[in-house]
């Protein structure tokens, strides 16, 4: 009889733990962290597949995602050098359901900006969009122009 109770207890523990792992809510920061881990370890294609796996609507944009995978895949060691990590530049929250996160991605040759947008229509966050660009140096130069400075003393 004790053995039956022990087996039932094990089954209950397993079912309980599966329910927590199956319904875990990923935050935008967790999604981004997973993206960069996969980007570094498995490459751009796998990282983008997993980034958009939370959004069923992206199944309709397979051509755009394929193109993005090809473009992001060119940011390799031959082109931009070694990947050294990433730093948050800005996080903008439009509401509790829409957020933009922009990161400085550090490569040996130059910094690249990765911008993620996340949307939470109901209970779970989904990736709304992702883009990258290399024009961050031009923007910081532009922001240093005199007409942007407050010269009132």
Coordinates of C-alpha atoms in Angstrom, one line a residue:
X1 CA 0.0 0.0 0.0
X2 CA 2.8 2.4 0.8
X3 CA 4.4 1.7 -2.6
X4 CA 1.1 2.7 -4.4
X5 CA 1.0 6.0 -2.5
X6 CA 4.6 6.6 -3.4
X7 CA 3.9 6.0 -7.1
X8 CA 0.9 8.4 -6.9
X9 CA 3.1 11.0 -5.2
X10 CA 5.7 10.7 -8.0
X11 CA 3.1 11.0 -10.7
X12 CA 1.5 14.0 -9.0
X13 CA 4.9 15.7 -8.7
X14 CA 5.7 15.1 -12.4
X15 CA 2.3 16.4 -13.6
X16 CA 2.7 19.4 -11.3
X17 CA 6.1 20.3 -12.7
X18 CA 5.1 19.8 -16.3
X19 CA 2.2 22.2 -15.8
X20 CA 4.5 24.9 -14.7
X21 CA 7.1 24.5 -17.4
X22 CA 4.4 24.2 -20.1
X23 CA 2.6 27.4 -19.2
X24 CA 5.6 29.6 -18.3
X25 CA 5.2 33.1 -19.4
X26 CA 8.3 34.6 -21.2
X27 CA 8.9 38.2 -20.7
X28 CA 10.4 40.4 -23.5
X29 CA 13.7 40.4 -21.7
X30 CA 13.7 36.6 -21.5
X31 CA 12.9 36.4 -25.1
X32 CA 15.7 38.7 -26.1
X33 CA 18.2 36.9 -23.8
X34 CA 17.2 33.6 -25.5
X35 CA 17.6 35.2 -28.9
X36 CA 21.1 36.3 -28.2
X37 CA 22.1 33.0 -26.7
X38 CA 20.9 31.2 -29.7
X39 CA 22.3 33.8 -32.1
X40 CA 25.8 33.2 -30.6
X41 CA 25.6 29.5 -30.2
X42 CA 23.4 28.3 -33.1
X43 CA 23.4 31.2 -35.6
X44 CA 20.9 33.7 -37.0
X45 CA 18.5 31.3 -38.6
X46 CA 17.8 29.3 -35.5
X47 CA 17.7 32.5 -33.3
X48 CA 15.1 34.1 -35.7
X49 CA 13.0 30.9 -35.9
X50 CA 12.7 30.8 -32.1
X51 CA 12.2 34.6 -31.8
X52 CA 9.1 34.4 -34.0
X53 CA 7.9 31.0 -32.7
X54 CA 5.6 32.8 -30.2
X55 CA 3.7 34.5 -33.1
X56 CA 1.5 32.2 -35.2
X57 CA 0.8 35.1 -37.6
X58 CA 4.4 35.0 -38.8
X59 CA 3.7 31.8 -40.7
X60 CA 2.2 34.1 -43.4
X61 CA 5.5 36.0 -43.7
X62 CA 7.9 33.2 -44.5
X63 CA 9.5 35.0 -47.4
X64 CA 10.2 38.1 -45.3
X65 CA 11.7 35.9 -42.5
X66 CA 13.8 33.9 -45.0
X67 CA 15.2 37.2 -46.3
X68 CA 15.8 38.5 -42.8
X69 CA 17.7 35.2 -42.0
X70 CA 19.9 35.6 -45.0
X71 CA 20.7 39.3 -44.3
X72 CA 21.3 38.7 -40.6
X73 CA 23.5 35.7 -41.4
X74 CA 25.9 38.0 -43.2
X75 CA 26.9 39.5 -39.9
X76 CA 29.5 36.9 -39.5
X77 CA 33.1 37.0 -38.3
X78 CA 34.4 37.6 -41.8
X79 CA 32.2 40.7 -42.2
X80 CA 31.9 42.3 -38.7
X81 CA 34.3 40.3 -36.6
X82 CA 33.9 38.6 -33.3
X83 CA 30.6 39.0 -31.4
X84 CA 31.3 40.4 -27.9
X85 CA 27.8 40.7 -26.5
X86 CA 25.0 43.2 -26.3
X87 CA 23.8 46.2 -24.2
X88 CA 20.4 47.7 -23.8
X89 CA 20.3 51.2 -25.4
X90 CA 16.6 52.1 -24.7
X91 CA 13.4 50.5 -23.7
X92 CA 10.2 52.3 -24.6
X93 CA 6.9 51.2 -23.3
X94 CA 3.9 52.4 -25.2
X95 CA 1.5 50.6 -22.8
X96 CA 1.5 47.5 -20.6
X97 CA 0.9 45.6 -23.9
X98 CA 3.5 47.0 -26.3
X99 CA 7.2 47.5 -25.8
X100 CA 10.2 48.4 -27.9
X101 CA 13.7 47.3 -26.8
X102 CA 16.8 48.5 -28.7
X103 CA 20.2 46.9 -28.1
X104 CA 23.8 47.8 -29.1
X105 CA 25.3 44.6 -30.4
X106 CA 29.0 44.7 -30.0
X107 CA 31.0 43.3 -32.9
X108 CA 34.8 43.7 -33.4
X109 CA 34.4 45.9 -36.5
X110 CA 31.4 48.0 -35.5
X111 CA 28.3 48.3 -33.4
X112 CA 25.0 47.2 -34.8
X113 CA 21.6 48.1 -33.4
X114 CA 19.0 45.3 -32.9
X115 CA 15.5 46.5 -32.3
X116 CA 12.8 44.2 -31.0
X117 CA 9.1 45.0 -30.6
X118 CA 6.8 42.9 -28.4
X119 CA 3.0 42.8 -28.2
X120 CA 0.8 41.2 -25.6
X121 CA -2.7 41.0 -27.0
X122 CA -4.0 38.8 -24.1
X123 CA -1.9 36.9 -21.6
X124 CA 1.3 36.1 -23.5
X125 CA 4.0 38.2 -25.1
X126 CA 4.7 37.7 -28.8
X127 CA 7.3 39.1 -31.1
X128 CA 5.8 41.8 -33.2
X129 CA 8.9 42.8 -35.1
X130 CA 12.7 42.6 -35.3
X131 CA 15.1 44.7 -37.3
X132 CA 18.7 45.7 -37.3
X133 CA 20.8 48.5 -38.7
X134 CA 24.3 49.9 -38.6
X135 CA 23.5 53.6 -38.6
X136 CA 23.8 54.2 -34.8
X137 CA 27.1 56.2 -35.2
X138 CA 25.4 58.6 -37.5
X139 CA 22.5 59.2 -35.1
X140 CA 24.8 59.9 -32.1
X141 CA 26.7 62.4 -34.3
X142 CA 23.5 64.1 -35.3
X143 CA 22.3 64.3 -31.7
X144 CA 25.5 66.2 -30.8
X145 CA 24.6 69.1 -33.3
X146 CA 24.3 72.5 -31.7
X147 CA 20.6 72.9 -32.7
X148 CA 19.8 69.9 -30.4
X149 CA 21.6 71.4 -27.4
X150 CA 19.9 73.6 -24.8
X151 CA 22.1 76.7 -24.9
X152 CA 20.0 78.8 -22.5
X153 CA 22.1 79.9 -19.5

